GROMACS .gro file of C-alpha atoms in nm:
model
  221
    1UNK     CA    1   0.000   0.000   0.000
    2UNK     CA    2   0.160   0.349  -0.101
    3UNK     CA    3   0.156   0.655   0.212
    4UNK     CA    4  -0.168   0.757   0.052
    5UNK     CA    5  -0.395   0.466   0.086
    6UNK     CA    6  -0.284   0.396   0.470
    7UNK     CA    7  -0.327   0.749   0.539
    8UNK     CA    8  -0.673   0.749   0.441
    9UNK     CA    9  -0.780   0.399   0.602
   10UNK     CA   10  -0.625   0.551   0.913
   11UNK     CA   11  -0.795   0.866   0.944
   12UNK     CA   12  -1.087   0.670   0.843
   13UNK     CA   13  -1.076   0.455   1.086
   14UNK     CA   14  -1.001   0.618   1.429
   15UNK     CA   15  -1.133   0.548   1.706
   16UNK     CA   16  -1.113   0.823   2.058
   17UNK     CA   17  -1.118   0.729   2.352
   18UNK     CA   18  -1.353   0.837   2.630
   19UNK     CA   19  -1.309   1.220   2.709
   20UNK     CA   20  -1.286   1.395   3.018
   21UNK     CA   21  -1.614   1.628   3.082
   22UNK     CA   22  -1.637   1.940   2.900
   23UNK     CA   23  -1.363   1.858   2.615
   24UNK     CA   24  -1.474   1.790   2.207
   25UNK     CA   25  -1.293   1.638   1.978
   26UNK     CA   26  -1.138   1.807   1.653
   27UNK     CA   27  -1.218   1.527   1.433
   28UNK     CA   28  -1.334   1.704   1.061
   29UNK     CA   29  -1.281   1.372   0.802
   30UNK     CA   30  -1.631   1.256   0.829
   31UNK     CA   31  -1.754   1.600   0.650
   32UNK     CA   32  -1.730   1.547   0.279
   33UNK     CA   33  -1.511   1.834   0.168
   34UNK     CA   34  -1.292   1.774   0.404
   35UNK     CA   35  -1.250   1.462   0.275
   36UNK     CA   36  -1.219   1.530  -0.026
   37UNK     CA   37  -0.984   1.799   0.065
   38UNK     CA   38  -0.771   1.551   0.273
   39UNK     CA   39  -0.764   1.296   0.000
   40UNK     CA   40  -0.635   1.529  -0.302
   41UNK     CA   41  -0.356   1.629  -0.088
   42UNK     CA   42  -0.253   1.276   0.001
   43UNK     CA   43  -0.275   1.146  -0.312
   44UNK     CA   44  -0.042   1.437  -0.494
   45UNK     CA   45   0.225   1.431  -0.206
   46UNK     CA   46   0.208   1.044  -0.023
   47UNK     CA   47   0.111   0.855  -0.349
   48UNK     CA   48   0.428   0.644  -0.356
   49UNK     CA   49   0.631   0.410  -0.061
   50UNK     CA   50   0.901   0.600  -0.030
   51UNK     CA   51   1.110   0.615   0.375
   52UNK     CA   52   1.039   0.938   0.548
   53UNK     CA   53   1.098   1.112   0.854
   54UNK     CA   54   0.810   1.219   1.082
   55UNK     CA   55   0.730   1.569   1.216
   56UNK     CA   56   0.539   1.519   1.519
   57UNK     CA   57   0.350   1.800   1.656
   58UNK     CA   58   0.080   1.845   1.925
   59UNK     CA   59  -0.266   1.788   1.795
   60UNK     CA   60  -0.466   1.981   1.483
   61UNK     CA   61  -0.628   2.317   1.578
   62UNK     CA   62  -0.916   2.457   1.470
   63UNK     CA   63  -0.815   2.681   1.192
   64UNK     CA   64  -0.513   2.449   0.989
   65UNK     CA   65  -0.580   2.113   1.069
   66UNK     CA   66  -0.917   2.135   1.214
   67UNK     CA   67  -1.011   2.315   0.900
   68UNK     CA   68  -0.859   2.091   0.606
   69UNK     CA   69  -0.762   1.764   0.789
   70UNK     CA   70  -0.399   1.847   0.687
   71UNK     CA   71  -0.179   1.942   1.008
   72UNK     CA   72  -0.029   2.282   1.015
   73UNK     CA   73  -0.229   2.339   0.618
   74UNK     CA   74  -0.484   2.606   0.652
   75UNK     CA   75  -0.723   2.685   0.349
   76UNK     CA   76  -0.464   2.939   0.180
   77UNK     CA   77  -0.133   2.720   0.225
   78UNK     CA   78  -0.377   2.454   0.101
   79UNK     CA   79  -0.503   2.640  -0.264
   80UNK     CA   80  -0.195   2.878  -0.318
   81UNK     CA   81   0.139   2.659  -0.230
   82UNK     CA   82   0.020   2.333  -0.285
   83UNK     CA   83  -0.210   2.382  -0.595
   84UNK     CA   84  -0.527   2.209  -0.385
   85UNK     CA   85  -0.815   2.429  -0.413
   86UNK     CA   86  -1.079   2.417  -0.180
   87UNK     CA   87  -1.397   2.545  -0.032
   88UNK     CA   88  -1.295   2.624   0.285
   89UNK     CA   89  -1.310   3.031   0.431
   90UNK     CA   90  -0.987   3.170   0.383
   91UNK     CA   91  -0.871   3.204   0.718
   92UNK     CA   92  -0.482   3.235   0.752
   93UNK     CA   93  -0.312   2.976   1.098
   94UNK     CA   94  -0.027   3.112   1.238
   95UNK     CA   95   0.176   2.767   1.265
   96UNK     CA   96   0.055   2.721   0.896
   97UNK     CA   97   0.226   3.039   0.785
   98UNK     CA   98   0.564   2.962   0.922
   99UNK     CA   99   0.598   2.572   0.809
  100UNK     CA  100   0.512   2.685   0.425
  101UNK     CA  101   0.748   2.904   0.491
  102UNK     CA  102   1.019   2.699   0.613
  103UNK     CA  103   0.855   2.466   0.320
  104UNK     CA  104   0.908   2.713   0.054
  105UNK     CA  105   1.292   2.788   0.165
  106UNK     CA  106   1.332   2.391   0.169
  107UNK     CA  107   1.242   2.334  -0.161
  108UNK     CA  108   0.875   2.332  -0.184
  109UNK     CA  109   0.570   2.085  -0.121
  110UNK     CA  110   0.695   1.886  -0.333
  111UNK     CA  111   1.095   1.854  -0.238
  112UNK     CA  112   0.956   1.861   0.130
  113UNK     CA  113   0.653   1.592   0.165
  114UNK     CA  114   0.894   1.351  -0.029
  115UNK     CA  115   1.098   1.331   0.262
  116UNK     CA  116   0.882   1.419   0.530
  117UNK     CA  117   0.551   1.314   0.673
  118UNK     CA  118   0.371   1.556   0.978
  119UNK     CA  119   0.124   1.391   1.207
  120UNK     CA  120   0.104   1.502   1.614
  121UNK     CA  121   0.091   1.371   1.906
  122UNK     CA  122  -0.306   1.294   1.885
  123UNK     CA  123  -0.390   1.325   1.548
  124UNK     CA  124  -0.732   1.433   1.667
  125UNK     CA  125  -0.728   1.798   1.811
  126UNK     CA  126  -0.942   1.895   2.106
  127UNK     CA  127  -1.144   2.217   2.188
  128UNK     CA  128  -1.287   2.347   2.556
  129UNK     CA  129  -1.544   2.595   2.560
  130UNK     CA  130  -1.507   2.653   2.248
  131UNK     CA  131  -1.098   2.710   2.202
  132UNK     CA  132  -0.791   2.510   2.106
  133UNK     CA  133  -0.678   2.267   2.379
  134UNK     CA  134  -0.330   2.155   2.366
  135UNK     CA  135  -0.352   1.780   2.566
  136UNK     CA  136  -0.111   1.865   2.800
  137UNK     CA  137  -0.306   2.182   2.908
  138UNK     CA  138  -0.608   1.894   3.074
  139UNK     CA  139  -0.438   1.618   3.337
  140UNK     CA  140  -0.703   1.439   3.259
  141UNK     CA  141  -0.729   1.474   2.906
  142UNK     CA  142  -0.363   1.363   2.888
  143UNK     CA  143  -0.360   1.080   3.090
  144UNK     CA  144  -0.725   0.934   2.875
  145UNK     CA  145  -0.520   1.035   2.561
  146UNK     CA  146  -0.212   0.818   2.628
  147UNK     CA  147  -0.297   0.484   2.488
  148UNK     CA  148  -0.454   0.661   2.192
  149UNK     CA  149  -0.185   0.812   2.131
  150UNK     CA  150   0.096   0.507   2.125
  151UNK     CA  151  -0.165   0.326   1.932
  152UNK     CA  152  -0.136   0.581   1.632
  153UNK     CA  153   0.214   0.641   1.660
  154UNK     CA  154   0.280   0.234   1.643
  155UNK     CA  155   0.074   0.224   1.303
  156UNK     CA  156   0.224   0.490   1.133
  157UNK     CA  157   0.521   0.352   1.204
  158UNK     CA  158   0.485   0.100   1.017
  159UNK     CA  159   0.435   0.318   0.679
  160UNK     CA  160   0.793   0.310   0.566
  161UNK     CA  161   0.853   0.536   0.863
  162UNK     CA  162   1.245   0.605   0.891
  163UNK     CA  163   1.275   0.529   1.346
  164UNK     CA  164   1.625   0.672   1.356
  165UNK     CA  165   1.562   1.053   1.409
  166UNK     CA  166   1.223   1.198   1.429
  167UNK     CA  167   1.179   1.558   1.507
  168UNK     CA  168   0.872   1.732   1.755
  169UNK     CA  169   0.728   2.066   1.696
  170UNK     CA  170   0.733   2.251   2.025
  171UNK     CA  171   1.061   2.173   2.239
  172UNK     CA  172   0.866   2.187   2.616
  173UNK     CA  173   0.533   2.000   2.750
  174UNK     CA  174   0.511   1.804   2.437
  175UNK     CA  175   0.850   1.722   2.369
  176UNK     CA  176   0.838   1.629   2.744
  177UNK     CA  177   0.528   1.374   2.650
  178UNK     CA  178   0.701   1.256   2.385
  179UNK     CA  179   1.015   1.153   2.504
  180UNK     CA  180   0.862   0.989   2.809
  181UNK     CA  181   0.649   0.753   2.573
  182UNK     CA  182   0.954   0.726   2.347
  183UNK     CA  183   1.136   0.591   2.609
  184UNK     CA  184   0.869   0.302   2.736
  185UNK     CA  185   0.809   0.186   2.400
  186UNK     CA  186   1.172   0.274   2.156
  187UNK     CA  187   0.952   0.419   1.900
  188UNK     CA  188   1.257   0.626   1.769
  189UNK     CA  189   1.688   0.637   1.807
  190UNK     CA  190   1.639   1.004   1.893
  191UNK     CA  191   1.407   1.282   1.886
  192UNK     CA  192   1.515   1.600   1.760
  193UNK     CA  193   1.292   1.928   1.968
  194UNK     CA  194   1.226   2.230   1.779
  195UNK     CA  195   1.001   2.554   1.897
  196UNK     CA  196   0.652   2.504   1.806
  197UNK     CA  197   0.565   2.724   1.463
  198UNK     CA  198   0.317   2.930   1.677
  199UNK     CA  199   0.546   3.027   1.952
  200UNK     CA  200   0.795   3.135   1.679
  201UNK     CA  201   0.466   3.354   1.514
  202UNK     CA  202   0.368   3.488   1.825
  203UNK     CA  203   0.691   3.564   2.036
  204UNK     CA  204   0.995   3.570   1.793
  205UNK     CA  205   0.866   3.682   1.483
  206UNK     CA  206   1.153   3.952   1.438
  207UNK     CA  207   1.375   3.598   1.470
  208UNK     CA  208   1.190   3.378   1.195
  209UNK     CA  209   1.450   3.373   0.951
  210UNK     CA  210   1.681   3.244   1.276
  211UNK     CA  211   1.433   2.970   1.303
  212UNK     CA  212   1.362   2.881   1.012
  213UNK     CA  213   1.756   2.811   0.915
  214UNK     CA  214   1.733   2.660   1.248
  215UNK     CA  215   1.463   2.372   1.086
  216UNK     CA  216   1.634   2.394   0.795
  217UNK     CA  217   1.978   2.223   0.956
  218UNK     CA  218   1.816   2.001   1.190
  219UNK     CA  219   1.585   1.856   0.862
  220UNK     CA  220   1.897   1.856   0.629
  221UNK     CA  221   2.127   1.674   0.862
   0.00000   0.00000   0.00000
């Protein structure tokens, strides 16, 4: 099966856990654009079996991910940089705007989904009265979370997925989450922690050239 096709049965085919009072799942596949959305993008960048290295971030929020299905791809990253139009408001993501930027300086969609493949840390994102919720932010929601989470990093692993280096997007809580589960179950050699794309937006933007060279190295060596 090529990246594409166990991409699709996966999404299609999750299943959440029980959540903790008060918190929603981020869960957009079943809507038919979406998918639709989802599956064009797949199909022009994962349609092959080629090894890559994985990206792992927190979880999808609700205006990149949450919106088209594709982590850190809002609707205009989506249409304009890689050719995928779609029917979705033309809302701009912060983290969106600074990974097809690093994207663009790496080579391109193209050059850049060849060799890597993004997913998060619960490939479901979360809301809580009606806002983003990272799952470290809710005890609770981590701790329900944790099973779900190996489970879906143990099957795509087994998509070609190179385990030597893998790199995580945000270099605190969920690097923190990530190297504690990395450690039970040896998912990876190393993982490599870089800031989260929003934190960069929000608190360094004079910096984002700095940080983007600073992907740019880690992702090239």
């Amino acid at each position: 099966m090529t990246w594409h096709e166990r991409i699709i049965q996966f999404y299609n085919n999750i299943k959440l856990p029980v959540l903790p009072p008060g918190v929603e799942s981020l869960l957009p596949f079943s809507d038919e654009m979406v998918a639709a959305t989802f599956n064009a993008f797949y199909h022009k960048f994962y349609n092959d079996t080629k090894t890559r290295r994985l990206i792992i971030g927190i979880n999808p929020g609700r205006f990149g991910g949450g919106v088209t299905g594709v982590p850190f791809t809002d609707p205009i990253r989506l249409a304009c940089d890689c050719g995928i139009a779609n029917p979705f408001p033309l809302r701009q993501e912060l983290s969106s705007v600074f990974m097809y930027q690093m994207i663009r300086a790496f080579g391109g969609p193209e050059a850049f989904y060849r060799q890597f493949y993004i997913t998060s840390y619960s490939p479901v994102g979360f809301t809580k009265a009606g806002k983003n919720l990272n799952y470290y932010d809710d005890k609770d929601l981590a701790a329900d979370i944790e099973p779900f989470a190996v489970s879906c990093l143990n099957k795509q692993l087994e998509w070609e997925a190179n385990r030597d280096t893998a790199f995580c997007l945000g270099d605190g809580k969920n690097f923190q989450f990530l190297t504690k589960l990395n450690a039970k179950h040896g998912f990876f050699k190393s993982i490599i922690p870089l800031p989260h794309p929003r934190f960069i937006m929000q608190y360094k933007l004079k910096q984002k050239e700095v940080y983007i060279d600073r992907y740019l190295q880690a992702f090239c060596s």
